[in-house]
mmCIF file of C-alpha atoms in Angstrom:
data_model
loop_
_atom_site.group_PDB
_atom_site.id
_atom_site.type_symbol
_atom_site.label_atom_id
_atom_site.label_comp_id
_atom_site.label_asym_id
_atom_site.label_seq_id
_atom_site.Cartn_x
_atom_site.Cartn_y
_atom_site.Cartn_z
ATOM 1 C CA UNK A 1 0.000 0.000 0.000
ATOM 2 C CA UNK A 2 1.355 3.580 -0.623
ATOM 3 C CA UNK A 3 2.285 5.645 2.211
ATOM 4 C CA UNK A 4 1.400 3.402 4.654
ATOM 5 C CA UNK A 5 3.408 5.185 8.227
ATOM 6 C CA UNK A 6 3.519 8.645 6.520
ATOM 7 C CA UNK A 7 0.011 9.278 6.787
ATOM 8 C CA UNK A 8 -1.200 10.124 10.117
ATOM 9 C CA UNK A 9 -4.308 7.849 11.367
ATOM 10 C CA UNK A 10 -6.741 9.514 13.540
ATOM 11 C CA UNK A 11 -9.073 6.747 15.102
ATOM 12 C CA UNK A 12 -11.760 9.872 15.520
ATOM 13 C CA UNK A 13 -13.301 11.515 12.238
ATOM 14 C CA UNK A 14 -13.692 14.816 14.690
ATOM 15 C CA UNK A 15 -9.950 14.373 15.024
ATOM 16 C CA UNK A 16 -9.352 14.707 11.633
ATOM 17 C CA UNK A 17 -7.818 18.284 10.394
ATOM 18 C CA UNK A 18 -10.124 20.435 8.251
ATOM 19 C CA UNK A 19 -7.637 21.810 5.828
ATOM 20 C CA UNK A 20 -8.371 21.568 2.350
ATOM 21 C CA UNK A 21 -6.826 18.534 0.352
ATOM 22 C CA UNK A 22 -7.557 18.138 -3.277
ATOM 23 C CA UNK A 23 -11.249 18.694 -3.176
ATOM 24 C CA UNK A 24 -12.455 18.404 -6.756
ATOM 25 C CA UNK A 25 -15.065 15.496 -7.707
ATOM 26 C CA UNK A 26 -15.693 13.824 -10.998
ATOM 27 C CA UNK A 27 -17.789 16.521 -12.813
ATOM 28 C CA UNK A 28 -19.713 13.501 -14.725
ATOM 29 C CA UNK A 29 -20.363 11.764 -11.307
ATOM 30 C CA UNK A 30 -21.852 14.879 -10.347
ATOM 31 C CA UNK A 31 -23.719 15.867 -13.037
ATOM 32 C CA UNK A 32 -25.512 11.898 -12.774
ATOM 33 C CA UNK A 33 -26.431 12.581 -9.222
ATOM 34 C CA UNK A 34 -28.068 15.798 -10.147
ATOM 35 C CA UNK A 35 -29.952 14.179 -12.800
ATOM 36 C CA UNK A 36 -30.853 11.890 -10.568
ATOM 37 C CA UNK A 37 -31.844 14.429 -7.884
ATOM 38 C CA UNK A 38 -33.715 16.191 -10.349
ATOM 39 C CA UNK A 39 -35.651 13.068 -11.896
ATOM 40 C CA UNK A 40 -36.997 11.506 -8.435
ATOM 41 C CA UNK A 41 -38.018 15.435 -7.162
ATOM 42 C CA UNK A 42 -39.975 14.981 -10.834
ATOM 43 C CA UNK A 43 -41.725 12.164 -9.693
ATOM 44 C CA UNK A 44 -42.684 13.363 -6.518
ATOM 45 C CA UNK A 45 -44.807 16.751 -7.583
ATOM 46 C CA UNK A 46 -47.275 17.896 -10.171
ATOM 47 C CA UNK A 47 -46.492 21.119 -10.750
ATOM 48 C CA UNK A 48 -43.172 23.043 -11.559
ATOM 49 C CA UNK A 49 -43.179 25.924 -8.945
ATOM 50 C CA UNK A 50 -43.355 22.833 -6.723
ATOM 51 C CA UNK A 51 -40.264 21.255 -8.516
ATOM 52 C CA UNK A 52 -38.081 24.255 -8.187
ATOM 53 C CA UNK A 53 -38.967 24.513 -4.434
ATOM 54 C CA UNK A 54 -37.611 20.850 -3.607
ATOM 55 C CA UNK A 55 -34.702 21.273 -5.380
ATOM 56 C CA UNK A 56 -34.040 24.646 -3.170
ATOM 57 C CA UNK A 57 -34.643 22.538 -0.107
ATOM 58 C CA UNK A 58 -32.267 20.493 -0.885
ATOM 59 C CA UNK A 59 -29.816 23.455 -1.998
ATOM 60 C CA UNK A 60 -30.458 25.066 1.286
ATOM 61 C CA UNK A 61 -28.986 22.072 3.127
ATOM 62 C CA UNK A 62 -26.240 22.163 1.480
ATOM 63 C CA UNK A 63 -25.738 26.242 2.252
ATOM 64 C CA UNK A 64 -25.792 25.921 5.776
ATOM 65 C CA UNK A 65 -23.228 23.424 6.304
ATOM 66 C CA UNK A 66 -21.195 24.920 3.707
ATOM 67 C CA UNK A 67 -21.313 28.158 5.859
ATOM 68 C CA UNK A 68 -20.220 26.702 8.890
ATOM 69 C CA UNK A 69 -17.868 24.584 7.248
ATOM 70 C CA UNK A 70 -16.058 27.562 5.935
ATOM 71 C CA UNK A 71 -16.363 29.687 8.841
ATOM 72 C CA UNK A 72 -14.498 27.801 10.553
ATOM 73 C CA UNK A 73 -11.701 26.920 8.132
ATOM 74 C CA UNK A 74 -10.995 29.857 5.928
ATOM 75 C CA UNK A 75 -11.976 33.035 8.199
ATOM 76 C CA UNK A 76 -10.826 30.990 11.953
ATOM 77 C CA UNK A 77 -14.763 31.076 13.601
ATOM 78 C CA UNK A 78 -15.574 34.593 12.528
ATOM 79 C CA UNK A 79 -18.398 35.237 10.307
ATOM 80 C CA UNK A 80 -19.422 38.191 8.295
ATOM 81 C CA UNK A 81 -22.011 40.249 9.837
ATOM 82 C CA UNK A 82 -22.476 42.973 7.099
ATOM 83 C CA UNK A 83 -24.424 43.210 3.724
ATOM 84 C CA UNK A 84 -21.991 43.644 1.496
ATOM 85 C CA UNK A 85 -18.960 41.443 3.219
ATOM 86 C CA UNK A 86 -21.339 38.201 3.478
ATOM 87 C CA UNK A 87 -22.420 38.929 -0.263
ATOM 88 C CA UNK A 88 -18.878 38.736 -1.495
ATOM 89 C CA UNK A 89 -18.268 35.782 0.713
ATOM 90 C CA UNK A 90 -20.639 33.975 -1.491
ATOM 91 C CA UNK A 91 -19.917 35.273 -4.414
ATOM 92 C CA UNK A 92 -15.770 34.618 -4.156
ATOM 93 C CA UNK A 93 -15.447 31.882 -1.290
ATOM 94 C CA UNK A 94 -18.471 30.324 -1.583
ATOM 95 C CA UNK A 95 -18.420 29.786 -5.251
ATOM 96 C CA UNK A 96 -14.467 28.763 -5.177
ATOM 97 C CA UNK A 97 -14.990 26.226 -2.868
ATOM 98 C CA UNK A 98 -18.301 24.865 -4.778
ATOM 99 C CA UNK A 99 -17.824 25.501 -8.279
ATOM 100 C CA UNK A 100 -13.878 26.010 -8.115
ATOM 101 C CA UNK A 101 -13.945 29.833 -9.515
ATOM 102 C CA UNK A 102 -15.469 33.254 -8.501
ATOM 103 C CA UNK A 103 -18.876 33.821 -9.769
ATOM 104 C CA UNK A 104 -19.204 36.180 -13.144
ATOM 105 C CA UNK A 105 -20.826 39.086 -11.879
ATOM 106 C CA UNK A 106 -22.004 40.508 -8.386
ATOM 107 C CA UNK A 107 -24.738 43.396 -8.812
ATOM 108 C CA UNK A 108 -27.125 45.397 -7.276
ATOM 109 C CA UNK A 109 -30.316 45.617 -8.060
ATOM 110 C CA UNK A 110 -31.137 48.953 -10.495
ATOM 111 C CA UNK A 111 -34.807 48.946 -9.143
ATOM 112 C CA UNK A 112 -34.997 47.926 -5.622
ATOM 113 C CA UNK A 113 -32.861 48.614 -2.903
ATOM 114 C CA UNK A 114 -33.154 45.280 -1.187
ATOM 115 C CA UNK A 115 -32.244 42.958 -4.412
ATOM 116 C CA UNK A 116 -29.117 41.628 -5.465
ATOM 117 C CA UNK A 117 -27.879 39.638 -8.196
ATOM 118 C CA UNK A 118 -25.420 36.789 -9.009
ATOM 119 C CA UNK A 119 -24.867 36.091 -12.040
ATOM 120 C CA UNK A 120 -23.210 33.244 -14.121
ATOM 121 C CA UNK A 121 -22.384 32.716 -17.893
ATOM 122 C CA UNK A 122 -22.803 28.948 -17.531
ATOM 123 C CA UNK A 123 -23.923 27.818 -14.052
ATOM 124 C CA UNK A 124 -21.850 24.219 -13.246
ATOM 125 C CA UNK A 125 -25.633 22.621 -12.792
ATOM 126 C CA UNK A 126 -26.466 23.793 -16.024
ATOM 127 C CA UNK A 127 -23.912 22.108 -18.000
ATOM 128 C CA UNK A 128 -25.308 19.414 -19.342
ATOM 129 C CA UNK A 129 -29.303 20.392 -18.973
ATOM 130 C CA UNK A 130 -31.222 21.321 -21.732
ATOM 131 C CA UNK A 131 -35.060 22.937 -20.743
ATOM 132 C CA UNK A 132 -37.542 21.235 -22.520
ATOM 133 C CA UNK A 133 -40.023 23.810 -24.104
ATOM 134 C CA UNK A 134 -43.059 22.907 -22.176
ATOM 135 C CA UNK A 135 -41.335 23.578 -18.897
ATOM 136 C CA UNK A 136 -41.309 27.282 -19.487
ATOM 137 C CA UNK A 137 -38.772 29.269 -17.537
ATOM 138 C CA UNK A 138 -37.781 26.440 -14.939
ATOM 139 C CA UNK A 139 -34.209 26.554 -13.791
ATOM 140 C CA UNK A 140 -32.230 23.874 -12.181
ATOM 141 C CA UNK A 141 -30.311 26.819 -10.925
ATOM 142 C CA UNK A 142 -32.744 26.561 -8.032
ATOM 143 C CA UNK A 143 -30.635 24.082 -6.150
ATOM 144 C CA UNK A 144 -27.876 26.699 -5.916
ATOM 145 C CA UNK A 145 -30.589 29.822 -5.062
ATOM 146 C CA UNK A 146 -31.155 27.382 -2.214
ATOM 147 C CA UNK A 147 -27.473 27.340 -0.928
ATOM 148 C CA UNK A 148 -27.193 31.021 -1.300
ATOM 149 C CA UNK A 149 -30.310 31.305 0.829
ATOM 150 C CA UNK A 150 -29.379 28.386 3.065
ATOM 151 C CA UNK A 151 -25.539 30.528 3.479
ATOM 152 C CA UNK A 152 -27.307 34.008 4.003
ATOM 153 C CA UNK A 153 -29.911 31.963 6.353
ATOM 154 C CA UNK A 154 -27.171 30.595 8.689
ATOM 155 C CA UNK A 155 -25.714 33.832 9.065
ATOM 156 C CA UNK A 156 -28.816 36.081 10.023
ATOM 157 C CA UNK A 157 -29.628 37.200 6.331
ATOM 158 C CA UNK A 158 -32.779 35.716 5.415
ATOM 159 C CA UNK A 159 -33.798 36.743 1.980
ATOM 160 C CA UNK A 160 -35.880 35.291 -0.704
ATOM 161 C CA UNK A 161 -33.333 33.754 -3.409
ATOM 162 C CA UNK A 162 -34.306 32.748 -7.216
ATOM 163 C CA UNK A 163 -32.744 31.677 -10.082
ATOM 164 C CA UNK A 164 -33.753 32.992 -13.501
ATOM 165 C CA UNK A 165 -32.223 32.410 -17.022
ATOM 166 C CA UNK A 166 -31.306 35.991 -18.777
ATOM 167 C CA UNK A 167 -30.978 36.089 -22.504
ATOM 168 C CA UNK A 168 -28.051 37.741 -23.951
ATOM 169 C CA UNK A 169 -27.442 39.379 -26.871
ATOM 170 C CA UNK A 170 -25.187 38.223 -29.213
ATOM 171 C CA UNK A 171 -25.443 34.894 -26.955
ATOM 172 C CA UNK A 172 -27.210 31.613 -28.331
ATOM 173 C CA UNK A 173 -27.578 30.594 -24.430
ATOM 174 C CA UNK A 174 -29.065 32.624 -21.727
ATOM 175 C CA UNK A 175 -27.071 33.439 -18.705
ATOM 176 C CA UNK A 176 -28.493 32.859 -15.133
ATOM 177 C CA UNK A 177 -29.122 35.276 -12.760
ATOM 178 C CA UNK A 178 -29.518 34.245 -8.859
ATOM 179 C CA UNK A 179 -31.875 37.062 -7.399
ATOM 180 C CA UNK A 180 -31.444 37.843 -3.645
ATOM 181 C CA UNK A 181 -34.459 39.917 -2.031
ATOM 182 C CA UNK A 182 -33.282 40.473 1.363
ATOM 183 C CA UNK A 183 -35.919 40.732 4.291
ATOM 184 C CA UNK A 184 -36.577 44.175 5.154
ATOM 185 C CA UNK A 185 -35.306 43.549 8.859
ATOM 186 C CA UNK A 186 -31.865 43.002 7.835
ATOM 187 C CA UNK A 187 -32.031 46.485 5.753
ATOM 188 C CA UNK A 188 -32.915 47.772 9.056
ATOM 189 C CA UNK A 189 -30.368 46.617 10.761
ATOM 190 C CA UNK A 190 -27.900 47.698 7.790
ATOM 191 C CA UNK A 191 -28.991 50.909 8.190
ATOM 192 C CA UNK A 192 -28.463 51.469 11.702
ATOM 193 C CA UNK A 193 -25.152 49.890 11.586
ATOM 194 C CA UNK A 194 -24.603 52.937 9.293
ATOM 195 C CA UNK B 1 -20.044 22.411 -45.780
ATOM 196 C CA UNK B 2 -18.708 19.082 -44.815
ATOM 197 C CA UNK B 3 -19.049 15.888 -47.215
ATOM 198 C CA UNK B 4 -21.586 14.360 -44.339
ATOM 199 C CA UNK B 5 -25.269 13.990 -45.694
ATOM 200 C CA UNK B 6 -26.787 12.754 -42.811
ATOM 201 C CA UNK B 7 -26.454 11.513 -39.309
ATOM 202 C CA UNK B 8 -28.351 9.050 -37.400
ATOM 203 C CA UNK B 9 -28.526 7.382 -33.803
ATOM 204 C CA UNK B 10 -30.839 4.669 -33.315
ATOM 205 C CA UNK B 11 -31.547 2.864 -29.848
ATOM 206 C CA UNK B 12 -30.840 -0.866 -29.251
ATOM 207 C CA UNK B 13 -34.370 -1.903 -30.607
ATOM 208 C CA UNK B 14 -33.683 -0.008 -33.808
ATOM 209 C CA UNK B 15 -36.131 2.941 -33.163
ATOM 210 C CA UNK B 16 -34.654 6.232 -34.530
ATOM 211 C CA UNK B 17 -33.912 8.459 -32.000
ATOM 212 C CA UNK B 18 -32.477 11.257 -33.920
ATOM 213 C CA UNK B 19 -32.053 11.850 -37.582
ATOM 214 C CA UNK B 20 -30.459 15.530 -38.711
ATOM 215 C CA UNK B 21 -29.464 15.679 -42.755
ATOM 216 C CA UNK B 22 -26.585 18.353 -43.647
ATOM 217 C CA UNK B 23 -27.087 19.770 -47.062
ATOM 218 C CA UNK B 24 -29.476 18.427 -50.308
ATOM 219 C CA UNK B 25 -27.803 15.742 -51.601
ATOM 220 C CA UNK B 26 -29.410 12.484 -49.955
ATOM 221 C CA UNK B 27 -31.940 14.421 -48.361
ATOM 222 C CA UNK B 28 -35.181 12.037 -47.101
ATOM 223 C CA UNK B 29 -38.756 12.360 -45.743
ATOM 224 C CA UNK B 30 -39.338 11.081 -42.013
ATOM 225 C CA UNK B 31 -40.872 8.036 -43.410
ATOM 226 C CA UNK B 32 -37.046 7.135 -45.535
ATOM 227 C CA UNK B 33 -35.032 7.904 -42.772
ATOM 228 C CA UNK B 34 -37.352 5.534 -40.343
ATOM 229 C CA UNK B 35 -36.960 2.978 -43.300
ATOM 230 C CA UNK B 36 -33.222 3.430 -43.302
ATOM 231 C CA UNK B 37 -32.543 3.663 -39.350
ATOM 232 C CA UNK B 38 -34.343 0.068 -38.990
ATOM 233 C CA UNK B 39 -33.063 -1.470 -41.884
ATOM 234 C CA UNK B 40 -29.331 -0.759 -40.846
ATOM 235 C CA UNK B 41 -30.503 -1.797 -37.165
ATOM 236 C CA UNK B 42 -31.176 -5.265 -38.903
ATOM 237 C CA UNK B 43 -28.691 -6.080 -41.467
ATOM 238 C CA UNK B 44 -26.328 -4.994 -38.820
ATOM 239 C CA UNK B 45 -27.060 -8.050 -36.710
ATOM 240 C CA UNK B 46 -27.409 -10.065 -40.007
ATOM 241 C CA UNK B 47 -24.195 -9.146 -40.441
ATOM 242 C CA UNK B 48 -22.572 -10.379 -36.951
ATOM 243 C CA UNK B 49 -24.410 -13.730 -37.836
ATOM 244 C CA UNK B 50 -23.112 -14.361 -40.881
ATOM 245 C CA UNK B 51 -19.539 -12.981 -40.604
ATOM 246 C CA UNK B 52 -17.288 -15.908 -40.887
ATOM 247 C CA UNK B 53 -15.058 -14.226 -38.432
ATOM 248 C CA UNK B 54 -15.946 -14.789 -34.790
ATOM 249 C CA UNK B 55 -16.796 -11.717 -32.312
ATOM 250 C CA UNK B 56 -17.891 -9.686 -35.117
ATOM 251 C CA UNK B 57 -19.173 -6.496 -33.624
ATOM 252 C CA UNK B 58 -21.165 -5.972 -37.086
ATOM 253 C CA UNK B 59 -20.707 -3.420 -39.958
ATOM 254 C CA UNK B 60 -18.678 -0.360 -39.589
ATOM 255 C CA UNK B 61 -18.391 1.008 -43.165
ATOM 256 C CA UNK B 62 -20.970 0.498 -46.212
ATOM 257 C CA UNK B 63 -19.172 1.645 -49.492
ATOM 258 C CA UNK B 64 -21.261 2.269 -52.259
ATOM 259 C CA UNK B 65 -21.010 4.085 -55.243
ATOM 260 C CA UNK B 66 -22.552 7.084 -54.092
ATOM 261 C CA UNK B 67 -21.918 7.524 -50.177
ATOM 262 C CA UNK B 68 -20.082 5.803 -47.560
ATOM 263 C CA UNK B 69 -21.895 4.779 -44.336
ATOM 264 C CA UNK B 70 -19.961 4.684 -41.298
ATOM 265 C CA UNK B 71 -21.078 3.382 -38.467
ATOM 266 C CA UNK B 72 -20.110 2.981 -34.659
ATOM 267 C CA UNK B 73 -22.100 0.777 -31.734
ATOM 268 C CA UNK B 74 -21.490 1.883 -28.291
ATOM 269 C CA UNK B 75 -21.323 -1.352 -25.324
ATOM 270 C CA UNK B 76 -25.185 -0.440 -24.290
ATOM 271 C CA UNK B 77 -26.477 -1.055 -28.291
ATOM 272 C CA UNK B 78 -26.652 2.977 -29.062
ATOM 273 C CA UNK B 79 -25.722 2.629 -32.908
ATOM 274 C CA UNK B 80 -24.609 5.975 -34.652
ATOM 275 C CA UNK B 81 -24.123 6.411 -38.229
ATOM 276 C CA UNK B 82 -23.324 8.865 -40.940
ATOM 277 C CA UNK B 83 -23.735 9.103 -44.574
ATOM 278 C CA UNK B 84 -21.154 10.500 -45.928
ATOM 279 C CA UNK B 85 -19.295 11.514 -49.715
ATOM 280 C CA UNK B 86 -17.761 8.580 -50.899
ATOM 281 C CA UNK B 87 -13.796 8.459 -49.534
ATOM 282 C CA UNK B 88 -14.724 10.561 -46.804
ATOM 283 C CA UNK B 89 -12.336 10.794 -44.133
ATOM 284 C CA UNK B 90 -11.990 10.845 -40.269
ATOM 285 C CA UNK B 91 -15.563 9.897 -39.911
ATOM 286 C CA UNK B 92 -14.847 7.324 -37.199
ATOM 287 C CA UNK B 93 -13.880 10.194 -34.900
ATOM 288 C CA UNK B 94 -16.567 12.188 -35.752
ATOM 289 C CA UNK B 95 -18.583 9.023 -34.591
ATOM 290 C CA UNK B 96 -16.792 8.647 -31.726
ATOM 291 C CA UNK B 97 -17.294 12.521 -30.956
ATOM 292 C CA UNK B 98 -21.150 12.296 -31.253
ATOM 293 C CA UNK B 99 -21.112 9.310 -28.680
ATOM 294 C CA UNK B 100 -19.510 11.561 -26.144
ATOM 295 C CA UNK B 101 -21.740 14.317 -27.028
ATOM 296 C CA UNK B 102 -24.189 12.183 -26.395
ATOM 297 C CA UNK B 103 -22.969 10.668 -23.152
ATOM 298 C CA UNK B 104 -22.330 14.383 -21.859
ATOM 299 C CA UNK B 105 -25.643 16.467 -23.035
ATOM 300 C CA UNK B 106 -28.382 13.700 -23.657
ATOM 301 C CA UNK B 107 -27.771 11.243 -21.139
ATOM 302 C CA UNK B 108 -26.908 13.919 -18.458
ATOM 303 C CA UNK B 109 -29.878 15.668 -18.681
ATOM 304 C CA UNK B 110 -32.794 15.259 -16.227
ATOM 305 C CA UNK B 111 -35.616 15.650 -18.737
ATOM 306 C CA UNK B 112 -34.447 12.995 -21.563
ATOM 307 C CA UNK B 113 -36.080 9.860 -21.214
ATOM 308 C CA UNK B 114 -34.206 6.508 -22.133
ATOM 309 C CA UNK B 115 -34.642 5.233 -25.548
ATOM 310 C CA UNK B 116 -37.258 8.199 -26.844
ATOM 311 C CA UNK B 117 -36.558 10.681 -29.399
ATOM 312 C CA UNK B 118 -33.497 12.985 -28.804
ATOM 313 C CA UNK B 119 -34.739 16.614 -28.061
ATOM 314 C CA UNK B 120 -31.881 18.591 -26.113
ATOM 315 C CA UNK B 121 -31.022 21.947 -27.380
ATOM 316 C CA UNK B 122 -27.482 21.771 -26.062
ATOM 317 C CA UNK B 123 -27.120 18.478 -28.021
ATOM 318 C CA UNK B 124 -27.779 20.029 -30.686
ATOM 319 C CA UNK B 125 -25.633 23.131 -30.526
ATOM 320 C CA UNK B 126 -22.822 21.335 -29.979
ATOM 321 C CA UNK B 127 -23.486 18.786 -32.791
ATOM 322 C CA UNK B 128 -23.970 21.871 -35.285
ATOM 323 C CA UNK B 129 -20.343 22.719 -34.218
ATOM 324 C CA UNK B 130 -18.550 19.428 -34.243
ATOM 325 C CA UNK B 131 -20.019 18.841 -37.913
ATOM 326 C CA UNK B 132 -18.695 22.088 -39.589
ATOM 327 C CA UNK B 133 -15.704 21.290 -41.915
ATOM 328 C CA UNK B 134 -12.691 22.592 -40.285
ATOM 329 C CA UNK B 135 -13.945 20.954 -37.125
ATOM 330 C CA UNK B 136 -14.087 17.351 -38.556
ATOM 331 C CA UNK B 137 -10.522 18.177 -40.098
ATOM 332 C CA UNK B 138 -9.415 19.096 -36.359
ATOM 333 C CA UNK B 139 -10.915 16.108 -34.389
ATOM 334 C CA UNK B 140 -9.659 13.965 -37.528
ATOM 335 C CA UNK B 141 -5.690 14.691 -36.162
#
């Protein structure tokens, strides 16, 4: 067996280090469980607002342990506690660790003051998934609005999260867009932090 | 455009599941290419039967006086095959190019169902590409 003595054997998983090894998966193994994901959630509703909202559930289980998970190992138990700091945490650490680069774009909304947007030239979900016609404007993007909301949940953001596909011009496939409306409490709050 | 007239895939009963034809020589109704697509599907595994060689995977080129067919059977019993200009080259890459398009954007996809019809816009998009001329040149190195 290689490196049998030089690597260290902890008896306890809660012993183990945190540090990041290599932490890249098989991008076809994951794009089969997603199918897969997506094809039993199909089987279990009859409606495709009610399609999107499992696959955020399940998103939003994933955001929350990736939250504390990298609370703890990239910013040593601190957490951001401002607006704009815990939006660029998703958008650059967040993303890295998930999708292994920085998200395209980070914007505020031009019309409200409580909406922000995320946006990605081809979302890693989206790779291999082509929207059937009947289904409208359904996005498997809604798996990762649910970690962003299950991220900003965890840390005392709540805010309504959606993904959306945007066309582009000059473009033959839409872009999406991951739309954060933020409760109006943590505006508040915002505010009087000044 | 390239010297391909038409491409097919046909599932492992011999239903076509996706016929696209590339410029008007060769061009077919639905009801031709249907013929065609279950036709090869059968003299195929005539052709294992009779071969006097033993493990004979079946055809893999047709040369006739006015196209080539070329085709190539994935392990699962996915056949793929293209009509091509007769003397056409690198068309068992392009073959072998189509499988893995297939693999990545049809079988990936949530909404496709096993063994029906192939309708997946990103298949298609990236099909459109591999098939332009330079590009079979390129995946032909």
């Amino acid at each position: 067996m290689i490196g049998v003595g030089k690597m260290k054997q902890y008896g306890n998983v809660l012993d183990k280090p945190l540090n990041k090894g290599k932490q890249e998966v098989s991008l076809s193994a994951f794009a089969f469980l997603f199918s897969e994901l997506v094809q039993y959630n199909q089987t279990q509703v009859d409606n495709i607002g009610e399609l999107e909202r499992r696959l955020e559930d399940a998103g939003y289980a994933v955001g929350a342990r990736v939250l504390e998970l990298l609370c703890h190992r990239d910013k040593g138990n601190r957490r951001e506690t401002r607006l704009l700091g815990i939006l660029s945490f998703v958008h650059s650490t967040v993303w890295k660790v998930l999708f292994g680069k920085v998200a395209d774009s980070l914007e505020k909304g031009t019309e409200h003051e409580d909406e922000y947007m995320i946006s990605e030239k081809e979302l890693l979900v989206n790779k291999f998934i082509s929207i059937p016609k009947d289904m409208g404007t359904f996005n498997c993007g809604a798996f990762v609005a649910g970690i962003v909301r299950g991220v900003l949940d965890g840390a005392g953001f709540p805010a309504v999260v959606t993904a959306h596909f945007v066309p582009m011009e000059g473009q033959q496939r839409p872009r999406t867009t991951i739309l954060i409306k933020f409760a109006e409490e943590v505006l508040r709050r915002e505010a009087r932090l000044g | 455009m390239a010297a391909i007239y038409s491409l097919y895939i046909i599932n492992k009963s011999g239903g076509l599941i996706y016929y696209k034809d590339y410029g008007s020589a060769g061009r077919m109704d639905t009801n031709d290419s249907l013929r065609v697509a279950s036709l090869w599907h059968s003299m195929h595994a005539i052709s294992q039967q009779l071969s006097p060689v033993s493990g004979c995977l079946g055809i893999e080129l047709l040369q006739a006086d006015t196209f080539d067919l070329h085709c190539f059977q994935s392990l699962t019993g996915t056949k793929f095959f293209v009509v091509c200009e007769p003397g056409a080259q690198h068309m068992e890459n392009l073959l072998k190019f189509v499988y893995e398009l297939y693999t990545d954007y049809v079988l990936k996809n949530p909404f496709y169902e096993m063994e029906m019809p192939i309708r997946c816009e990103l298949f298609d998009i990236n099909l459109t590409q591999a098939v332009q001329k330079d590009r079979v040149a390129f995946l032909g190195r």
